[in-house]
Short mmCIF file of C-alpha atoms in Angstrom, two decimals:
data_model
loop_
_atom_site.label_atom_id
_atom_site.label_comp_id
_atom_site.label_asym_id
_atom_site.label_seq_id
_atom_site.Cartn_x
_atom_site.Cartn_y
_atom_site.Cartn_z
CA MET A 1 -32.93 31.63 55.53
CA SER A 2 -34.60 34.85 56.56
CA VAL A 3 -33.83 37.88 54.59
CA ASP A 4 -33.25 41.03 56.43
CA THR A 5 -33.79 43.72 53.89
CA THR A 6 -33.26 46.81 55.94
CA ALA A 7 -29.82 45.62 56.75
CA ALA A 8 -28.91 44.86 53.06
CA ALA A 9 -30.40 48.15 52.03
CA ALA A 10 -28.34 50.07 54.59
CA GLY A 11 -25.39 48.32 53.01
CA ASP A 12 -23.75 47.90 56.41
CA PRO A 13 -23.51 45.10 58.98
CA PRO A 14 -26.53 45.19 61.30
CA ALA A 15 -24.81 44.85 64.60
CA GLY A 16 -21.88 46.55 66.32
CA PRO A 17 -19.55 45.09 69.04
CA GLY A 18 -22.03 46.36 71.70
CA ALA A 19 -25.12 44.69 69.98
CA PRO A 20 -26.90 42.14 71.91
CA ALA A 21 -25.53 38.64 71.21
CA GLY A 22 -27.87 35.92 70.30
CA PRO A 23 -28.81 33.32 67.68
CA ARG A 24 -29.13 35.76 64.78
CA ALA A 25 -27.69 33.74 62.04
CA GLY A 26 -30.19 35.02 59.57
CA ALA A 27 -29.32 38.71 60.25
CA ASP A 28 -25.60 37.93 60.36
CA THR A 29 -25.81 36.42 56.91
CA GLU A 30 -27.19 39.68 55.57
CA GLY A 31 -24.28 41.46 57.24
CA VAL A 32 -21.79 39.19 55.84
CA VAL A 33 -23.29 39.66 52.34
CA ALA A 34 -23.01 43.50 52.68
CA MET A 35 -19.28 42.90 53.65
CA PHE A 36 -18.67 40.68 50.65
CA ARG A 37 -20.31 43.13 48.36
CA ARG A 38 -18.22 46.10 49.90
CA VAL A 39 -14.82 44.46 49.47
CA LEU A 40 -15.44 42.68 46.22
CA GLU A 41 -17.08 45.93 44.88
CA SER A 42 -19.80 43.68 43.41
CA GLU A 43 -23.53 43.52 44.04
CA ASP A 44 -23.64 39.93 42.82
CA VAL A 45 -23.29 38.22 46.08
CA SER A 46 -26.05 36.08 47.88
CA ALA A 47 -25.99 33.90 50.93
CA ASP A 48 -24.43 31.00 49.12
CA SER A 49 -21.92 32.75 46.96
CA ASP A 50 -18.31 31.43 47.25
CA PHE A 51 -16.05 34.31 47.91
CA PHE A 52 -13.25 32.82 45.95
CA LEU A 53 -15.27 32.05 42.89
CA LEU A 54 -16.34 35.70 42.99
CA GLY A 55 -12.74 36.67 42.45
CA GLY A 56 -11.88 37.13 46.21
CA ASP A 57 -8.36 36.36 47.23
CA SER A 58 -6.56 36.06 50.64
CA LEU A 59 -5.93 39.84 50.90
CA VAL A 60 -9.52 40.71 50.43
CA ALA A 61 -10.58 37.80 52.64
CA THR A 62 -8.74 39.40 55.47
CA ARG A 63 -10.71 42.51 55.15
CA VAL A 64 -13.85 40.48 55.61
CA LEU A 65 -12.28 39.11 58.77
CA SER A 66 -11.47 42.55 60.02
CA ALA A 67 -14.91 43.80 59.40
CA VAL A 68 -16.36 40.59 61.12
CA ALA A 69 -14.16 41.42 64.13
CA ARG A 70 -15.45 45.00 64.26
CA SER A 71 -19.01 44.24 63.82
CA TYR A 72 -19.31 41.08 65.78
CA GLY A 73 -16.63 41.04 68.22
CA VAL A 74 -15.48 37.68 66.81
CA GLU A 75 -11.98 36.96 65.53
CA LEU A 76 -11.95 34.34 63.07
CA THR A 77 -8.88 32.84 61.39
CA PHE A 78 -7.88 32.67 57.63
CA GLU A 79 -8.31 28.84 57.91
CA ASP A 80 -11.99 29.42 59.25
CA PHE A 81 -12.70 31.51 56.24
CA LEU A 82 -11.23 28.99 53.86
CA GLY A 83 -13.52 26.45 55.37
CA ALA A 84 -16.63 28.60 55.25
CA PRO A 85 -16.19 30.93 52.19
CA THR A 86 -19.79 31.81 51.74
CA PRO A 87 -21.75 34.46 53.67
CA GLY A 88 -24.31 31.74 55.11
CA ARG A 89 -21.49 29.42 56.35
CA LEU A 90 -19.31 32.30 57.73
CA ALA A 91 -22.37 33.42 59.55
CA GLU A 92 -22.68 30.12 61.16
CA LYS A 93 -19.01 30.30 62.16
CA ILE A 94 -19.72 33.78 63.78
CA ALA A 95 -22.75 32.52 65.63
CA ASP A 96 -20.81 29.41 66.82
CA ALA A 97 -17.90 31.65 68.00
CA ARG A 98 -20.16 34.15 70.06
CA MET B 1 15.05 65.05 20.34
CA VAL B 2 14.25 62.36 22.97
CA VAL B 3 16.45 61.88 25.97
CA GLY B 4 16.02 58.39 27.44
CA ALA B 5 15.48 55.06 25.56
CA GLY B 6 13.35 53.40 28.10
CA PHE B 7 9.64 52.53 27.65
CA ALA B 8 8.54 56.26 27.75
CA GLY B 9 11.18 57.70 25.49
CA LEU B 10 10.92 55.08 22.76
CA THR B 11 7.14 55.11 22.84
CA ALA B 12 7.28 58.75 22.35
CA ALA B 13 9.89 58.67 19.63
CA THR B 14 8.01 55.84 17.91
CA GLU B 15 4.75 58.01 17.81
CA LEU B 16 6.59 61.17 16.69
CA ALA B 17 8.33 59.22 13.89
CA ALA B 18 4.99 57.68 12.65
CA ALA B 19 3.80 61.44 12.55
CA GLY B 20 6.72 62.06 10.12
CA ILE B 21 8.96 63.99 12.60
CA ASP B 22 12.56 63.64 12.47
CA VAL B 23 13.54 62.08 15.81
CA THR B 24 16.78 61.34 17.50
CA VAL B 25 16.82 59.44 20.84
CA LEU B 26 19.93 59.78 23.03
CA GLU B 27 20.55 57.02 25.61
CA ALA B 28 23.22 57.37 28.13
CA ARG B 29 23.84 53.66 28.54
CA ASP B 30 25.10 51.02 25.88
CA ARG B 31 21.68 49.47 25.92
CA VAL B 32 18.07 50.54 25.49
CA GLY B 33 15.38 49.68 27.99
CA GLY B 34 16.05 51.89 31.08
CA ARG B 35 14.76 50.15 34.05
CA ALA B 36 14.00 46.94 32.10
CA ARG B 37 16.91 44.88 31.44
CA GLY B 38 17.25 41.29 30.23
CA LEU B 39 19.37 38.71 31.95
CA GLN B 40 20.46 35.61 30.02
CA VAL B 41 20.31 32.44 32.41
CA SER B 42 20.62 29.68 29.91
CA ASP B 43 20.64 28.83 26.14
CA GLY B 44 17.56 30.85 25.04
CA GLY B 45 16.33 31.44 28.68
CA TRP B 46 16.06 35.10 29.68
CA VAL B 47 14.76 36.60 32.93
CA ASP B 48 13.98 40.25 33.74
CA ALA B 49 16.67 41.91 35.90
CA GLY B 50 14.39 44.98 36.12
CA ALA B 51 10.81 45.70 35.33
CA ALA B 52 8.91 42.34 34.78
CA TYR B 53 5.26 42.10 35.29
CA LEU B 54 2.06 43.35 33.74
CA GLY B 55 -1.73 42.72 34.01
CA ASP B 56 -4.78 42.71 31.72
CA ARG B 57 -5.43 46.46 32.62
CA HIS B 58 -2.16 47.37 31.25
CA THR B 59 -3.89 48.08 27.94
CA GLU B 60 -1.41 50.39 26.44
CA LEU B 61 1.55 47.97 27.03
CA HIS B 62 -0.52 45.09 25.57
CA SER B 63 -1.25 46.85 22.56
CA LEU B 64 2.38 47.86 22.02
CA MET B 65 3.41 44.31 22.59
CA ALA B 66 0.94 43.03 19.97
CA GLY B 67 2.37 45.44 17.42
CA LEU B 68 5.83 44.19 18.26
CA ASP B 69 4.90 40.48 18.06
CA LEU B 70 5.50 40.00 21.79
CA LYS B 71 3.50 37.66 23.97
CA ALA B 72 2.56 37.60 27.59
CA THR B 73 3.26 34.40 29.61
CA PRO B 74 1.52 33.77 32.94
CA THR B 75 3.30 33.84 36.14
CA ALA B 76 0.85 31.23 37.76
CA MET B 77 2.39 29.48 40.73
CA ARG B 78 1.54 26.10 42.04
CA GLY B 79 2.39 24.57 45.39
CA ALA B 80 2.98 25.77 48.90
CA SER B 81 4.91 28.76 50.07
CA ARG B 82 7.65 29.28 52.59
CA PHE B 83 7.63 31.79 55.28
CA ALA B 84 10.26 32.94 57.70
CA LEU B 85 8.40 35.48 59.77
CA GLY B 86 9.15 34.27 63.25
CA SER B 87 11.76 32.24 64.83
CA GLU B 88 11.44 29.48 62.14
CA GLU B 89 10.59 28.72 58.56
CA THR B 90 7.16 27.34 57.87
CA THR B 91 5.35 25.90 54.83
CA ARG B 92 1.76 26.81 54.07
CA ASP B 93 -0.53 26.33 51.04
CA GLY B 94 -1.26 29.36 49.17
CA ARG B 95 0.31 32.83 49.59
CA PHE B 96 -1.23 33.83 52.96
CA PRO B 97 1.30 34.41 55.55
CA PRO B 98 1.11 32.71 59.00
CA LEU B 99 0.29 36.13 60.76
CA ASN B 100 -3.04 37.16 62.42
CA ALA B 101 -5.61 37.69 59.63
CA VAL B 102 -7.68 39.99 61.45
CA ALA B 103 -4.65 42.37 61.99
CA LEU B 104 -3.73 42.15 58.42
CA GLY B 105 -7.32 42.77 57.40
CA ASP B 106 -7.39 45.95 59.68
CA LEU B 107 -4.14 47.04 57.87
CA PHE B 108 -5.74 46.51 54.39
CA GLU B 109 -9.02 48.06 55.43
CA ARG B 110 -7.25 51.25 56.52
CA LEU B 111 -5.24 51.38 53.41
CA ASP B 112 -8.15 50.71 51.33
CA GLU B 113 -10.00 53.54 52.90
CA LEU B 114 -7.23 55.84 52.49
CA THR B 115 -6.62 55.00 48.92
CA ALA B 116 -10.18 55.58 48.12
CA THR B 117 -9.91 59.19 49.13
CA VAL B 118 -6.98 59.97 46.77
CA ARG B 119 -7.68 62.25 43.73
CA PRO B 120 -5.79 59.85 41.27
CA ASP B 121 -5.58 62.53 38.61
CA ALA B 122 -4.16 65.32 41.12
CA PRO B 123 -3.14 63.67 44.36
CA TRP B 124 -2.11 67.09 45.60
CA LEU B 125 -5.82 67.90 45.66
CA THR B 126 -6.70 65.04 47.73
CA PRO B 127 -8.66 66.17 50.87
CA GLY B 128 -6.18 66.58 53.60
CA ALA B 129 -3.38 66.19 51.03
CA GLY B 130 -0.97 68.52 53.00
CA GLU B 131 -1.25 66.63 56.25
CA LEU B 132 -0.99 63.20 54.61
CA ASP B 133 1.93 64.27 52.46
CA ALA B 134 3.67 65.61 55.53
CA LEU B 135 3.53 62.12 57.25
CA THR B 136 5.98 59.28 56.36
CA ALA B 137 4.48 55.73 56.05
CA GLU B 138 6.46 54.77 59.18
CA ALA B 139 4.69 57.57 61.19
CA TRP B 140 1.36 56.67 59.63
CA ALA B 141 2.07 53.06 60.77
CA GLU B 142 2.98 54.10 64.32
CA ARG B 143 -0.05 55.97 64.55
CA HIS B 144 -2.65 53.57 63.09
CA LEU B 145 -1.27 50.02 63.43
CA ALA B 146 -1.31 48.40 66.98
CA HIS B 147 -1.04 44.78 66.29
CA PRO B 148 2.61 43.43 65.92
CA ASP B 149 1.73 41.30 62.89
CA ALA B 150 0.37 44.27 61.14
CA ARG B 151 3.61 46.40 62.04
CA LEU B 152 5.85 43.51 60.84
CA PHE B 153 3.77 43.13 57.65
CA PHE B 154 3.55 46.69 56.58
CA PRO B 155 7.23 47.34 55.59
CA LEU B 156 7.33 43.99 53.79
CA PHE B 157 4.18 44.79 52.02
CA LEU B 158 5.46 48.43 50.97
CA GLY B 159 8.82 46.81 49.86
CA GLU B 160 7.22 44.29 47.70
CA MET B 161 4.43 46.65 46.24
CA MET B 162 6.64 49.75 45.61
CA ALA B 163 10.33 49.14 46.86
CA ALA B 164 9.71 51.79 49.51
CA ASP B 165 11.43 52.23 52.77
CA PRO B 166 8.60 53.41 55.05
CA ALA B 167 10.72 55.76 56.96
CA ARG B 168 11.39 57.71 53.64
CA VAL B 169 8.16 57.73 51.61
CA SER B 170 5.12 60.11 51.97
CA MET B 171 2.01 58.35 52.98
CA LEU B 172 0.04 60.49 50.30
CA HIS B 173 2.48 58.75 47.93
CA VAL B 174 1.76 55.29 49.16
CA ALA B 175 -2.10 56.07 48.96
CA PHE B 176 -1.65 57.54 45.46
CA TYR B 177 0.58 54.73 44.22
CA LEU B 178 -1.98 52.04 45.26
CA ARG B 179 -4.78 54.06 43.67
CA SER B 180 -2.91 54.64 40.54
CA GLY B 181 -1.96 50.93 40.17
CA GLY B 182 -5.64 49.90 40.19
CA GLY B 183 -6.01 49.57 43.91
CA LEU B 184 -4.70 47.38 46.72
CA ARG B 185 -6.13 44.02 45.54
CA TYR B 186 -5.21 44.59 41.96
CA LEU B 187 -1.56 45.67 42.55
CA ASN B 188 -1.08 42.90 45.06
CA ALA B 189 -2.40 39.98 42.84
CA PHE B 190 -0.51 37.77 40.50
CA GLU B 191 -3.48 35.80 38.80
CA GLY B 192 -6.16 38.58 37.95
CA GLY B 193 -3.74 41.25 38.94
CA ALA B 194 -0.67 43.41 38.11
CA GLN B 195 1.62 40.43 38.21
CA GLN B 196 -0.56 38.18 36.11
CA ASP B 197 2.11 37.98 33.26
CA ARG B 198 5.59 38.41 32.18
CA ILE B 199 6.72 39.27 28.72
CA ASP B 200 7.98 36.09 27.09
CA GLY B 201 11.64 36.27 26.54
CA GLY B 202 11.91 39.49 28.74
CA ALA B 203 10.42 42.87 29.12
CA HIS B 204 13.59 44.54 27.66
CA GLN B 205 12.50 43.19 24.20
CA VAL B 206 9.78 45.71 23.91
CA CYS B 207 12.52 48.47 23.86
CA GLU B 208 14.92 46.55 21.72
CA ARG B 209 12.30 46.19 18.97
CA LEU B 210 11.08 49.70 19.23
CA ALA B 211 14.68 50.81 18.97
CA ALA B 212 15.33 48.46 15.96
CA ARG B 213 12.42 50.07 14.10
CA LEU B 214 13.84 53.46 14.84
CA GLY B 215 17.40 52.45 13.64
CA ASP B 216 19.97 55.02 13.47
CA GLY B 217 17.71 57.34 15.26
CA VAL B 218 18.64 55.74 18.51
CA ARG B 219 22.27 56.63 19.74
CA LEU B 220 23.74 54.78 22.58
CA GLY B 221 26.33 55.88 25.03
CA GLU B 222 25.15 59.56 24.94
CA PRO B 223 24.58 61.00 28.33
CA VAL B 224 23.04 64.41 28.37
CA HIS B 225 24.56 66.85 30.82
CA ALA B 226 22.91 70.23 29.61
CA VAL B 227 19.56 71.30 27.79
CA HIS B 228 19.86 74.95 26.84
CA GLN B 229 16.86 76.64 25.11
CA ASP B 230 16.73 79.78 23.08
CA ASP B 231 14.15 81.42 21.00
CA ASP B 232 14.84 79.11 18.10
CA GLY B 233 15.34 75.90 19.60
CA VAL B 234 17.08 73.51 22.09
CA THR B 235 20.79 72.64 22.42
CA VAL B 236 21.34 69.15 24.13
CA ARG B 237 24.84 68.68 25.33
CA GLY B 238 26.67 65.59 26.23
CA PRO B 239 30.36 64.48 26.30
CA LYS B 240 30.30 63.43 22.66
CA GLY B 241 29.06 66.70 21.44
CA GLU B 242 25.93 68.65 21.02
CA TYR B 243 22.66 68.40 19.13
CA ARG B 244 20.23 70.92 17.98
CA ALA B 245 16.43 70.47 18.04
CA ASP B 246 13.16 72.28 17.97
CA VAL B 247 11.88 70.40 21.04
CA ALA B 248 13.45 68.13 23.72
CA VAL B 249 11.50 65.39 25.44
CA MET B 250 13.16 64.42 28.74
CA ALA B 251 12.25 60.70 29.37
CA LEU B 252 14.13 60.16 32.41
CA PRO B 253 13.31 59.44 36.11
CA PRO B 254 12.90 62.65 38.05
CA LEU B 255 16.20 62.42 39.89
CA PRO B 256 18.43 62.17 36.87
CA ALA B 257 16.20 64.77 35.12
CA ASP B 258 16.93 67.10 37.69
CA ALA B 259 20.67 66.60 37.48
CA VAL B 260 20.73 67.96 33.96
CA ASP B 261 21.64 71.47 33.61
CA HIS B 262 18.52 73.29 32.25
CA ARG B 263 18.88 76.76 30.94
CA PRO B 264 16.76 78.72 31.51
CA GLU B 265 15.92 76.97 34.84
CA PRO B 266 12.61 75.45 35.01
CA PRO B 267 10.12 77.33 37.14
CA ALA B 268 9.82 74.27 39.48
CA ARG B 269 12.15 71.34 40.07
CA ARG B 270 10.81 67.80 39.95
CA THR B 271 12.44 66.49 43.20
CA GLY B 272 13.29 67.79 46.56
CA ASP B 273 15.68 66.84 49.30
CA ARG B 274 13.50 64.13 50.41
CA THR B 275 12.62 62.66 47.09
CA ALA B 276 14.16 59.07 47.46
CA ARG B 277 15.41 56.44 45.14
CA GLY B 278 13.18 53.44 44.82
CA CYS B 279 14.99 50.83 46.96
CA ALA B 280 15.19 47.60 44.88
CA VAL B 281 18.00 45.05 44.17
CA LYS B 282 17.06 42.01 42.32
CA VAL B 283 18.95 38.73 42.81
CA HIS B 284 18.68 35.86 40.49
CA LEU B 285 19.80 32.36 41.73
CA VAL B 286 19.98 29.84 38.84
CA TYR B 287 19.78 26.15 39.53
CA PRO B 288 20.05 23.22 37.19
CA ALA B 289 16.38 22.76 37.56
CA PRO B 290 13.32 23.97 39.59
CA VAL B 291 13.65 21.41 42.16
CA TRP B 292 11.52 23.07 44.74
CA ARG B 293 8.43 22.02 42.53
CA ASP B 294 9.15 18.45 43.02
CA HIS B 295 8.71 19.07 46.76
CA GLY B 296 5.35 20.70 46.35
CA LEU B 297 6.61 24.24 46.78
CA SER B 298 6.00 27.12 44.47
CA GLY B 299 9.27 29.00 45.00
CA TRP B 300 7.34 31.88 46.67
CA SER B 301 8.42 32.86 50.17
CA VAL B 302 8.10 35.97 52.37
CA ASN B 303 10.72 36.74 54.99
CA ALA B 304 10.91 39.18 57.87
CA ARG B 305 14.69 39.35 57.59
CA GLY B 306 16.86 39.94 54.60
CA PRO B 307 18.44 39.99 52.23
CA LEU B 308 15.92 38.27 50.29
CA LEU B 309 12.53 39.60 51.58
CA SER B 310 10.61 37.55 49.08
CA THR B 311 11.40 35.05 46.61
CA VAL B 312 9.57 33.90 43.37
CA ASP B 313 9.91 31.29 40.73
CA ASP B 314 11.02 33.07 37.64
CA SER B 315 12.24 29.95 35.69
CA PRO B 316 11.74 30.72 31.93
CA ALA B 317 9.49 28.24 30.34
CA GLY B 318 11.29 25.53 28.33
CA SER B 319 14.61 26.65 29.37
CA GLY B 320 15.33 23.62 31.85
CA VAL B 321 16.90 25.80 34.39
CA GLY B 322 15.32 26.83 37.84
CA VAL B 323 15.45 30.40 38.63
CA LEU B 324 14.46 31.85 41.96
CA THR B 325 14.24 35.74 41.95
CA GLY B 326 15.02 37.31 45.29
CA PHE B 327 13.58 40.88 45.94
CA VAL B 328 15.76 42.98 48.18
CA THR B 329 13.75 46.07 48.84
CA GLY B 330 13.22 48.99 51.14
CA ALA B 331 16.02 49.70 53.88
CA GLU B 332 17.32 46.23 53.23
CA ALA B 333 18.36 47.26 49.77
CA HIS B 334 20.77 49.92 51.08
CA ARG B 335 22.25 47.41 53.48
CA PHE B 336 22.71 44.64 50.86
CA ALA B 337 23.93 47.03 48.11
CA ALA B 338 26.67 48.12 50.53
CA LEU B 339 28.08 44.51 50.93
CA ASP B 340 30.89 43.20 48.81
CA PRO B 341 30.06 40.71 46.10
CA GLY B 342 31.31 37.73 48.13
CA GLU B 343 29.07 38.74 51.16
CA GLN B 344 26.20 39.34 48.84
CA ARG B 345 26.43 35.81 47.40
CA SER B 346 26.92 34.01 50.76
CA ALA B 347 23.98 35.78 52.25
CA ALA B 348 21.73 35.12 49.36
CA VAL B 349 22.57 31.58 48.66
CA GLY B 350 22.60 30.76 52.39
CA GLN B 351 19.16 32.30 52.84
CA ALA B 352 17.70 30.51 49.85
CA ALA B 353 19.16 27.18 51.16
CA ARG B 354 17.48 27.63 54.47
CA LEU B 355 13.98 28.51 52.82
CA PHE B 356 14.44 25.62 50.18
CA PRO B 357 16.79 22.82 51.81
CA MET B 358 16.60 20.69 48.74
CA LEU B 359 18.43 23.42 46.55
CA PRO B 360 21.80 22.30 45.25
CA GLU B 361 24.65 24.97 44.73
CA PRO B 362 23.53 27.58 42.42
CA VAL B 363 25.06 27.33 38.73
CA GLY B 364 24.41 31.14 38.26
CA PHE B 365 24.23 34.00 40.62
CA HIS B 366 23.34 37.63 39.43
CA VAL B 367 22.82 40.78 41.59
CA THR B 368 21.25 43.78 39.87
CA ASP B 369 21.59 46.77 42.15
CA TRP B 370 19.03 49.57 40.90
CA VAL B 371 19.54 51.72 43.89
CA ASN B 372 23.15 52.68 42.75
CA GLU B 373 22.41 52.64 39.05
CA THR B 374 23.82 56.10 37.80
CA TYR B 375 21.11 56.51 35.09
CA SER B 376 18.06 55.25 36.88
CA GLN B 377 18.77 56.34 40.52
CA GLY B 378 16.48 53.87 41.95
CA CYS B 379 13.70 51.35 40.90
CA TYR B 380 10.87 50.38 40.59
CA ALA B 381 10.16 54.23 40.43
CA ALA B 382 11.19 57.35 42.33
CA LEU B 383 9.76 57.44 45.83
CA PHE B 384 7.99 60.77 46.61
CA GLY B 385 9.18 61.75 50.11
CA PRO B 386 7.23 64.07 52.58
CA GLY B 387 5.93 67.30 50.78
CA ASP B 388 6.98 66.11 47.50
CA TRP B 389 3.49 65.54 45.87
CA VAL B 390 2.15 68.95 47.11
CA ARG B 391 5.22 70.94 45.97
CA HIS B 392 6.24 69.15 42.78
CA GLY B 393 3.00 67.21 41.77
CA PRO B 394 1.21 70.10 39.94
CA GLY B 395 4.31 70.73 37.71
CA LEU B 396 5.22 67.17 36.95
CA THR B 397 3.79 67.18 33.18
CA ALA B 398 3.81 70.99 32.72
CA PRO B 399 6.17 71.70 29.57
CA HIS B 400 9.01 74.04 30.20
CA LEU B 401 8.99 76.17 26.97
CA ARG B 402 10.43 73.67 24.33
CA VAL B 403 11.19 70.91 26.91
CA HIS B 404 8.49 68.38 27.61
CA TRP B 405 8.48 65.72 30.35
CA ALA B 406 7.70 62.03 30.20
CA GLY B 407 8.62 58.76 32.24
CA THR B 408 6.41 56.47 34.46
CA GLU B 409 6.73 59.19 37.25
CA THR B 410 4.70 61.61 35.09
CA SER B 411 1.89 59.31 34.50
CA THR B 412 -0.91 59.44 37.24
CA GLU B 413 -2.10 56.31 35.67
CA PHE B 414 -0.13 53.11 36.73
CA PHE B 415 2.62 55.30 38.04
CA GLY B 416 5.93 53.26 38.54
CA LEU B 417 4.95 50.56 36.18
CA MET B 418 5.88 50.00 32.36
CA GLU B 419 2.15 50.71 31.68
CA GLY B 420 2.65 54.28 33.19
CA ALA B 421 5.78 54.73 31.23
CA VAL B 422 4.08 53.91 27.83
CA ARG B 423 1.10 56.14 28.61
CA SER B 424 3.41 59.01 29.46
CA GLY B 425 5.21 58.34 26.18
CA ARG B 426 2.02 58.67 24.29
CA ARG B 427 0.86 61.88 26.30
CA VAL B 428 4.08 63.67 25.50
CA ALA B 429 4.01 62.73 21.88
CA ALA B 430 0.60 64.20 21.67
CA GLU B 431 1.80 67.34 23.44
CA VAL B 432 4.71 67.76 20.87
CA LEU B 433 2.34 67.15 17.81
CA ALA B 434 0.01 69.73 19.33
CA ARG B 435 2.76 72.57 19.18
CA ARG B 436 2.78 72.35 15.50
#
């Protein structure tokens, strides 16, 4: 898994809806890590952290899905999230959906 | 002299008595507890007809309970939920409704962003307070929520969270309430949130035990109509007579507090024309057993149409009986409260039977209408309408000569909750002691 430290340091997802699509799963993982950190108000998040084990619940999960839709132009469902509750796996879902 | 024997008044009286002050508490009703009231549903089984929930952050309430030998009991739910949000009822695991998750996420992102801007200690100093306070939650939703699922869910969420009708509540008040209660996520959550526990045996016991320790100092059935001050003290008047005191603590919700005849008049009122009553009616349906559990259901439901906008399993542990509590909130509370008892029963029992088809006829049915309670004038708490925070906020805790103010609506921490009431009681006791 490549680590895009600039995106993490910026604390924001690296791409907007207008960003070029492509196989950027590594960069997306960092973007999703940043989203988890923001909504969970915790720095203790890595690519394989389980959202629900970190104390996330369904309400907070929808905020990640909203951020994913804004940043990547991809609308995932709540069930998608339940099936892929780590940044790494959610990034794969995002990549698959683009 | 303390007026009001709810959480705030009894906390204040207890602290003042402990400091050696001679305290009398006047309570209008024939019971203590204010907006907390116990309802007996079986031999030894009690449910909360009013205030019910607490979480770990409610530290003052927890420490008060520990001193009274009262325990918290978890609200943990197991099983699937029922939803009636579209044309038919559906069953789903967990509590997440069958609505567009991105649309709900957009709503929560916006609310969270707004909540973060609020000055929790002084909401009227929030950047853009005037503009936000002028806006009703309904107007805010029209402006910011595009997706029909977000528009459907927002009033249900406000109803459940703060018993608010979006058309009547200020958006600054909504943002403040969410912030004051610990944020969107904490306030919404059962496990790990503000609904993690109930008080074993009922929340009213906190007040009953505090009152028992105060003994003769608590006088029931003594509504207060007038509080007149002079240079030497305060005269507190009701239909049974009058009392003289050095200081009066008004531990009442703001609407009843403003109905008292104060002389001299306070420099500012506590409410305005647009201050609304919290719109909550609680319905308790009692069944021989919590039969929904045998069908893998938690008892939790969320419904777009009333009267029961949500239901929760409130069966007291070990009581045998099954209790579904129905929340009738927001605009629906006014409609339901206006029905006659027979209509209320058939609407609520019928809706419960559609949600949970395995239900037998209830063996008990109770409606607690807080909207029209003379001495509460609404529940969970007063709803500050457009302009209220900017106009009345700065004076909410300011003493008026010998009169001090308490009640959950005077607490910027955990406003509207039992915890806020307890904190206000401690704050006001410290104020009174500081006068000496």
